[in-house]
mmCIF file of C-alpha atoms in Angstrom:
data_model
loop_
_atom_site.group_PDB
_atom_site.id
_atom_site.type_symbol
_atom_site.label_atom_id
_atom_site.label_comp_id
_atom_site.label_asym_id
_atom_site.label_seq_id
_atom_site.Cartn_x
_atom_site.Cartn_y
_atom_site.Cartn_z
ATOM 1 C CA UNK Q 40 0.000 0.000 0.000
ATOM 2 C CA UNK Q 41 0.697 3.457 -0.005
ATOM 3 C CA UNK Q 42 3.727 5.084 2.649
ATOM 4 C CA UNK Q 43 5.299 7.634 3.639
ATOM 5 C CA UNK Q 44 9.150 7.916 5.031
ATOM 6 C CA UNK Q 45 9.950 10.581 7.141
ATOM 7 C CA UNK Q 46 13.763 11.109 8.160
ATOM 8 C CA UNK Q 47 13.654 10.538 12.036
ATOM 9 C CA UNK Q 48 13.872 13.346 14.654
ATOM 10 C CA UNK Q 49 14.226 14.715 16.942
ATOM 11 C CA UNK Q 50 16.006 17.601 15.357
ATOM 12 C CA UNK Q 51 17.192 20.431 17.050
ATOM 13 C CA UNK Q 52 18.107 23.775 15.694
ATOM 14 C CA UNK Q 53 19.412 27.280 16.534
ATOM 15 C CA UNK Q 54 16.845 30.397 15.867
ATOM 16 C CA UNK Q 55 18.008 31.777 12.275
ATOM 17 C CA UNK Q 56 19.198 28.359 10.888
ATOM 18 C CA UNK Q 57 18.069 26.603 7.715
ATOM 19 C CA UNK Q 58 15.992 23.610 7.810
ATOM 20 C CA UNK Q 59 14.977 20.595 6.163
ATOM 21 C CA UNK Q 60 12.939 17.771 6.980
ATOM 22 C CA UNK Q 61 13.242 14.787 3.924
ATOM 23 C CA UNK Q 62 9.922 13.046 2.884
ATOM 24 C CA UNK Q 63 9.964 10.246 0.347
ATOM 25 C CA UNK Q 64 6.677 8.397 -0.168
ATOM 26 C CA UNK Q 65 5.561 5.592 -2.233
ATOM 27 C CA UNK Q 66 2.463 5.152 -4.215
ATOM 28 C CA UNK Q 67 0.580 3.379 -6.764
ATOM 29 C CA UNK Q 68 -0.664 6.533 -8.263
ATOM 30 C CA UNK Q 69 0.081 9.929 -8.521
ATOM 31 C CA UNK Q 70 -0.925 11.287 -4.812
ATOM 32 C CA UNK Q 71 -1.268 14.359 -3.742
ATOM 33 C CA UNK Q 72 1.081 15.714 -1.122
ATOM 34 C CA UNK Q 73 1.199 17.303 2.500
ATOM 35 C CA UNK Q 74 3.068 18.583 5.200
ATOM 36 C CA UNK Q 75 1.031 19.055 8.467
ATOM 37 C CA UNK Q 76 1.970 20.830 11.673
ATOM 38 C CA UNK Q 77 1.147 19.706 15.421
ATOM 39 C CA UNK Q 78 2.101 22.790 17.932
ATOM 40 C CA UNK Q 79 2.658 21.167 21.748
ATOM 41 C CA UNK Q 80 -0.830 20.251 22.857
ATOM 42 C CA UNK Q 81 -3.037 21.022 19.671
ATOM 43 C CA UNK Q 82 -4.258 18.790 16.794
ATOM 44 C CA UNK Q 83 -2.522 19.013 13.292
ATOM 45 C CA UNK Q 84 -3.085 21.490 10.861
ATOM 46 C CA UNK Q 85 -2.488 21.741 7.492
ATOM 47 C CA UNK Q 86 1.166 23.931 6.534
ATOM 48 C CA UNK Q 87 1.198 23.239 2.997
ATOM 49 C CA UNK Q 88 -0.056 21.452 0.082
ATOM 50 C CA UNK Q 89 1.401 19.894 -3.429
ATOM 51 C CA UNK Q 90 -1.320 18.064 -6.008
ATOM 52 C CA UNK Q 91 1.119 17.333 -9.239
ATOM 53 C CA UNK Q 92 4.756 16.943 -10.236
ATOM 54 C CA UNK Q 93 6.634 19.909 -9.745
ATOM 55 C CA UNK Q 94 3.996 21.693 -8.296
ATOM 56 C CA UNK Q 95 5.762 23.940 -4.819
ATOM 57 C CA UNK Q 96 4.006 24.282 -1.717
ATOM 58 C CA UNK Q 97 4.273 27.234 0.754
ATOM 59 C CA UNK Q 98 3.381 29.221 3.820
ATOM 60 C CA UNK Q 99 4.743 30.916 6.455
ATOM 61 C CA UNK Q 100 8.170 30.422 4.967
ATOM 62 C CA UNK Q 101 7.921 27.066 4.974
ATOM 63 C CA UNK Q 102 8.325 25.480 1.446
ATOM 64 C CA UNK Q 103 8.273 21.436 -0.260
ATOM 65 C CA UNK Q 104 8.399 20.836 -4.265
ATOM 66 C CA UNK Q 105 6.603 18.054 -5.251
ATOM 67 C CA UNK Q 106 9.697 15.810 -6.821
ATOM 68 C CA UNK Q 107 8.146 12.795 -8.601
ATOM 69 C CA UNK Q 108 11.529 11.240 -10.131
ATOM 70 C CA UNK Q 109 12.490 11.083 -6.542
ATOM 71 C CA UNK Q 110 9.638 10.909 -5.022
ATOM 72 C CA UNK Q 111 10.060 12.882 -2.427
ATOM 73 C CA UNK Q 112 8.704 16.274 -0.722
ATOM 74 C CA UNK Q 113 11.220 17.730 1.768
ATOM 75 C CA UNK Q 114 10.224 20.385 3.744
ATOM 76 C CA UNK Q 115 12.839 23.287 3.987
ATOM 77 C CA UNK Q 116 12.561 26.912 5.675
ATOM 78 C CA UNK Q 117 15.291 29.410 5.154
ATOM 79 C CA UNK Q 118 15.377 30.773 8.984
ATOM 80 C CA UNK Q 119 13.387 29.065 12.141
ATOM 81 C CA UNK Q 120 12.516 30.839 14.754
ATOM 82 C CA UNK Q 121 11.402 29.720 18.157
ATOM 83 C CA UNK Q 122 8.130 29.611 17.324
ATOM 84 C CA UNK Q 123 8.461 26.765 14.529
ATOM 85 C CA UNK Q 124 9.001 24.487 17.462
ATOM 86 C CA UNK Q 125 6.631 21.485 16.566
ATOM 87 C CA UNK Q 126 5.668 18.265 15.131
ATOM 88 C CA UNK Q 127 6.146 17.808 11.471
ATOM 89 C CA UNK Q 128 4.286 15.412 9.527
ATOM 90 C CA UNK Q 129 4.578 14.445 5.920
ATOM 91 C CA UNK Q 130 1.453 13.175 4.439
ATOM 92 C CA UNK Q 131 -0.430 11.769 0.505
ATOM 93 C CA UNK Q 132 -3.642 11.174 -0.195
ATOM 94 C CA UNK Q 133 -4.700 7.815 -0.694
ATOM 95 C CA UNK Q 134 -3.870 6.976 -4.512
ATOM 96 C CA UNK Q 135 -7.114 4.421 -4.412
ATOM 97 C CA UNK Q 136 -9.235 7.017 -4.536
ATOM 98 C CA UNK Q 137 -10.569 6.760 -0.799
ATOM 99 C CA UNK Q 138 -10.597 10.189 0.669
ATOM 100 C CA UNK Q 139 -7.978 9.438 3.002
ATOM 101 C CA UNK Q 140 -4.435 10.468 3.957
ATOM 102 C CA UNK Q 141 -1.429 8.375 5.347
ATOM 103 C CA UNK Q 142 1.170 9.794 7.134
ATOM 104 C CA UNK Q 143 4.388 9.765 8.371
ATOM 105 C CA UNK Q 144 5.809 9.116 11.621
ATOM 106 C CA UNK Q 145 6.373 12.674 12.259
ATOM 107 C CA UNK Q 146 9.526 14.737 13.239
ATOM 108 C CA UNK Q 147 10.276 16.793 16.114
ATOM 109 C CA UNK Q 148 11.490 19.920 15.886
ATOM 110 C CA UNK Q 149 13.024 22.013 18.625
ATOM 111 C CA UNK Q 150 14.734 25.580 18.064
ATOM 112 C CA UNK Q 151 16.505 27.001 20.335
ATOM 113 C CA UNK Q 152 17.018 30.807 20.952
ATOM 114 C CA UNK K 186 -16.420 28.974 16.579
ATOM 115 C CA UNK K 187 -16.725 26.679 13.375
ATOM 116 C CA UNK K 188 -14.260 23.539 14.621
ATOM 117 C CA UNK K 189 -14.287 19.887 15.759
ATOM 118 C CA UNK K 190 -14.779 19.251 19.795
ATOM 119 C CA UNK K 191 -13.620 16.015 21.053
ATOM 120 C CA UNK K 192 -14.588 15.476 24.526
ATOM 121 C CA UNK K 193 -13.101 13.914 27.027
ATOM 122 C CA UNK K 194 -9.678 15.829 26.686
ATOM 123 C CA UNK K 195 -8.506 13.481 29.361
ATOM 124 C CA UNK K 196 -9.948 9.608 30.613
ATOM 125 C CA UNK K 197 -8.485 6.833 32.739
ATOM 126 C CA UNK K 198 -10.172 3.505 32.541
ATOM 127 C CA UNK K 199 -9.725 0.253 34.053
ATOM 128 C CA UNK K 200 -9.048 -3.037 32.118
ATOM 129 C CA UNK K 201 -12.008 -4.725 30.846
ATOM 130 C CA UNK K 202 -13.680 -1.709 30.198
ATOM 131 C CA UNK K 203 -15.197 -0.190 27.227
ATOM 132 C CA UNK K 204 -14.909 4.106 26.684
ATOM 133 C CA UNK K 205 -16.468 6.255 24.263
ATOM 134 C CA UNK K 206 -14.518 9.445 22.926
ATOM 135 C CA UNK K 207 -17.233 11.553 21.688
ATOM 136 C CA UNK K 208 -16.109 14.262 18.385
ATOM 137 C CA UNK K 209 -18.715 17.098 17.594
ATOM 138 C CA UNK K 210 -17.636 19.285 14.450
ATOM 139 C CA UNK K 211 -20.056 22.150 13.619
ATOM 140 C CA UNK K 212 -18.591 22.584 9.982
ATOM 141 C CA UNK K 213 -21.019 20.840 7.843
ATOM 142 C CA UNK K 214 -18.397 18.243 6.290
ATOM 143 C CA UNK K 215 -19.525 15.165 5.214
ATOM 144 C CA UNK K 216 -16.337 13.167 6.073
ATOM 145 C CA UNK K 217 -14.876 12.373 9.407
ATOM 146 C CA UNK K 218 -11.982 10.275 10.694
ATOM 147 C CA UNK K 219 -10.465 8.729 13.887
ATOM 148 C CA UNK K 220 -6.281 8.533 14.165
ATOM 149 C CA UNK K 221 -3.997 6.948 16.810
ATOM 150 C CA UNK K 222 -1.231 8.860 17.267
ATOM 151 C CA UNK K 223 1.517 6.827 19.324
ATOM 152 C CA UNK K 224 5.033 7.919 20.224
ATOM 153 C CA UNK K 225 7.327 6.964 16.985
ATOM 154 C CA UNK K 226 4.558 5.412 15.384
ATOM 155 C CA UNK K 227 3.110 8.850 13.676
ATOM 156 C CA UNK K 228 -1.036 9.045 13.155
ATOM 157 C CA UNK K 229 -2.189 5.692 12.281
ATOM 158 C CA UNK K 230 -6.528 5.602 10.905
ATOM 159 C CA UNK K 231 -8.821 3.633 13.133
ATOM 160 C CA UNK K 232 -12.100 4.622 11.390
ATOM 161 C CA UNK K 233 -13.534 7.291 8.996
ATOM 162 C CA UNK K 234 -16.831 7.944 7.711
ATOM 163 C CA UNK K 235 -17.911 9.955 4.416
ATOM 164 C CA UNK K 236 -21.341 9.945 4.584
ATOM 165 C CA UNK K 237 -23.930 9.627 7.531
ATOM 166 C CA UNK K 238 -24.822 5.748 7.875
ATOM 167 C CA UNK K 239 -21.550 4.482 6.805
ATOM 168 C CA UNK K 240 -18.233 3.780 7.696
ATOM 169 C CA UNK K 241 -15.075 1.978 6.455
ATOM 170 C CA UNK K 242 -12.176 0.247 8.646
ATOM 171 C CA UNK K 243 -9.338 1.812 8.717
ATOM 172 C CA UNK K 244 -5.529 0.138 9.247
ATOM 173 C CA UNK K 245 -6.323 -0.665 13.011
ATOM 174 C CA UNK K 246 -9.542 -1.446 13.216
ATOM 175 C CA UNK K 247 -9.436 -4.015 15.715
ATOM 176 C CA UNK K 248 -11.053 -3.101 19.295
ATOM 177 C CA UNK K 249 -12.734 0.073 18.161
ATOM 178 C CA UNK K 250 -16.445 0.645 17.054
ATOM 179 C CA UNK K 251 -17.993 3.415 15.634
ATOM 180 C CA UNK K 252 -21.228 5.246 14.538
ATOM 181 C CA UNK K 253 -22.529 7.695 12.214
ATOM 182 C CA UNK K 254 -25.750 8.451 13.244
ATOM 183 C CA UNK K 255 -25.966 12.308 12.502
ATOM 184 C CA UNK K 256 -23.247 14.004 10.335
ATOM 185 C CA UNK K 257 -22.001 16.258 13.423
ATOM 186 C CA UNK K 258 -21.153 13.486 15.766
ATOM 187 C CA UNK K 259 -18.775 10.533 14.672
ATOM 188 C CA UNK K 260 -18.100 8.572 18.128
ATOM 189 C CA UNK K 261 -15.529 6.098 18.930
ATOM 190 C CA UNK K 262 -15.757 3.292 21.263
ATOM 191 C CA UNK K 263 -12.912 1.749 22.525
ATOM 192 C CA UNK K 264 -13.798 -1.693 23.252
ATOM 193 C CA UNK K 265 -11.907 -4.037 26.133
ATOM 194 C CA UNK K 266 -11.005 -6.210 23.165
ATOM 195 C CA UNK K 267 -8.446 -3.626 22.192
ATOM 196 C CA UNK K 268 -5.160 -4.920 23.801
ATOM 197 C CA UNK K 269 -3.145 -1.931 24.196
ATOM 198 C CA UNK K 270 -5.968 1.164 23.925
ATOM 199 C CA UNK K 271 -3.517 3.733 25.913
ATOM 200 C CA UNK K 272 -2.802 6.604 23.335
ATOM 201 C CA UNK K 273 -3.682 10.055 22.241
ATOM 202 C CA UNK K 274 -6.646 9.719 19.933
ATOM 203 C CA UNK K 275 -7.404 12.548 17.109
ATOM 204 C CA UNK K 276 -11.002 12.872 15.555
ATOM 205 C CA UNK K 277 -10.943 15.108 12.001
ATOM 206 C CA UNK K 278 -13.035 16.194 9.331
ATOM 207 C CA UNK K 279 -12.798 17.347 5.764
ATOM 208 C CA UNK K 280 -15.465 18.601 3.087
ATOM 209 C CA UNK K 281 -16.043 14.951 1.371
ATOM 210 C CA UNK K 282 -18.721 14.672 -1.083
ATOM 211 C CA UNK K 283 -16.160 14.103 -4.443
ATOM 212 C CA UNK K 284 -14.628 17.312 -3.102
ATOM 213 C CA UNK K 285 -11.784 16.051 -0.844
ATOM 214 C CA UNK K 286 -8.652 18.718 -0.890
ATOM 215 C CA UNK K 287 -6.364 16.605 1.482
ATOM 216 C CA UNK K 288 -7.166 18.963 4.500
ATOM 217 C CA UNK K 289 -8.382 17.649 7.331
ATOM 218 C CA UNK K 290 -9.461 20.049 10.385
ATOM 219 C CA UNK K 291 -8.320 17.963 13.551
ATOM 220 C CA UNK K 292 -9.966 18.726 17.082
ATOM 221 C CA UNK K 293 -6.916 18.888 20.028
ATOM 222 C CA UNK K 294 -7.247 15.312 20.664
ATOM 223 C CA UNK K 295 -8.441 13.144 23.624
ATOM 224 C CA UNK K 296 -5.696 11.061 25.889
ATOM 225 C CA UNK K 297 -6.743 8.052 27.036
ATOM 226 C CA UNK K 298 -5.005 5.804 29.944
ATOM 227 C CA UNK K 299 -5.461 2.379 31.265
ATOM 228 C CA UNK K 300 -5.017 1.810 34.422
#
C-alpha cells in the first residue's frame, strides 16, 4: 500500500538556521502531497499542500516541491525561529481514490534561541 | 467557533472496560476520521466515515467501534477487546462529497489511559 518515510527526529536547531525535513513516499498513483503541523498540545493542521509533479508548496516560509523522479517532498525553511518548534508530519492522499491520507511518523522539531 | 470538539480531553479507565470518545464538528463536512497517534509510530486511521450511515475500517480497526448516526457526531468506542488502547486519539473532518482537498481540520485530541 501506499507510505510515507519521514527522516527521524528529533532535530534540534538554533533560531536563524536553515531547515529541512526529507519526505519520500511511495504510491501506486500519482498522490497528492502534504506537510502538516502539530504545535505542543493542539491537533494538526495543514502547513502546505502539493497536487502534481513539480507543483511547490508554501506558507509561512515554509516550502516542499513536489519531486516525482524522486519521489520525495522535503520540507525546507530558510530561517526558524522559536516559534516553529513542533511536530512535522509528511502526508499523501490515498492513490485508491478513498478520501484518506497516510502519514508519516512525524519529526520533532526544537529551536533554540 | 466553526471547529471539531472532542470530549473527554482526558480519561483513565480500568481493564475490561469499554470508553467512548465523543467528536462534535459544527462545519457541515460530510467526512470524518479517527487517528492513533503513538510515540514513533506517527497518526495511524482507526475509522472514517464519508457519509452519515456508513463507515469503512481503517488500518487498526481491531477493538474500536464506531457510529454515524448524525453528520455532526462521529463517536468512537474503545472496546476491552483492544489490547493496548492507551494513546492520544485525534477525531478530524474534511469537506467529502467528491470534493476532498487533502485537509483535514483535527480537534486537540483526547488522551486516554489504562489503568
Amino acid at each position: 500500500g501506499d507510505s510515507v518515510t519521514q527522516m527521524e527526529g528529533p532535530v534540534t536547531l538554533s533560531e536563524e538556521a536553515f531547515l529541512t525535513i526529507n519526505c519520500t513516499y511511495t504510491a501506486t498513483g500519482y498522490p497528492s502531497l502534504f506537510w502538516y503541523v502539530q504545535y505542543p498540545g493542539e491537533g494538526l493542521q495543514l502547513l502546505l499542500k502539493a497536487t502534481k509533479a513539480d507543483d511547490k508548496g508554501s506558507n509561512k516560509g515554509f516550502e516542499a516541491t513536489y519531486r516525482k523522479e524522486t519521489t520525495s517532498f522535503h520540507l525546507e525553511k530558510g530561517s526558524v525561529q522559536v516559534s516553529d518548534s513542533a511536530v512535522y508530519f509528511c502526508a499523501l492522499s490515498d492513490s485508491g481514490g478513498s478520501e484518506k491520507l497516510v502519514f508519516g511518523k512525524g519529526t520533532k522539531l526544537t529551536v533554540n534561541p | 467557533d466553526g471547529g471539531i470538539t472532542q470530549s473527554p480531553k482526558y480519561l483513565f479507565r480500568k481493564e475490561g472496560q469499554n470508553v467512548t470518545l465523543s467528536c462534535e464538528q459544527n462545519l457541515n463536512h460530510d467526512a470524518m476520521y479517527w487517528y492513533r497517534q503513538d510515540p514513533g509510530q506517527g497518526l495511524r486511521l482507526i475509522y472514517y466515515s464519508q457519509i452519515v450511515n456508513d463507515f469503512q475500517k481503517g488500518d487498526i480497526a481491531e477493538g474500536y467501534s464506531v457510529s454515524r448516526e448524525k453528520k455532526e457526531s462521529f463517536p468512537l468506542t474503545v472496546t476491552s477487546a483492544q489490547k493496548n488502547p492507551t494513546a492520544f486519539y485525534l477525531c478530524a473532518s474534511s469537506i467529502g462529497s467528491g470534493a476532498f482537498t487533502g485537509e483535514l481540520f483535527f480537534g486537540e485530541g483526547s488522551r486516554l489511559t489504562v489503568l
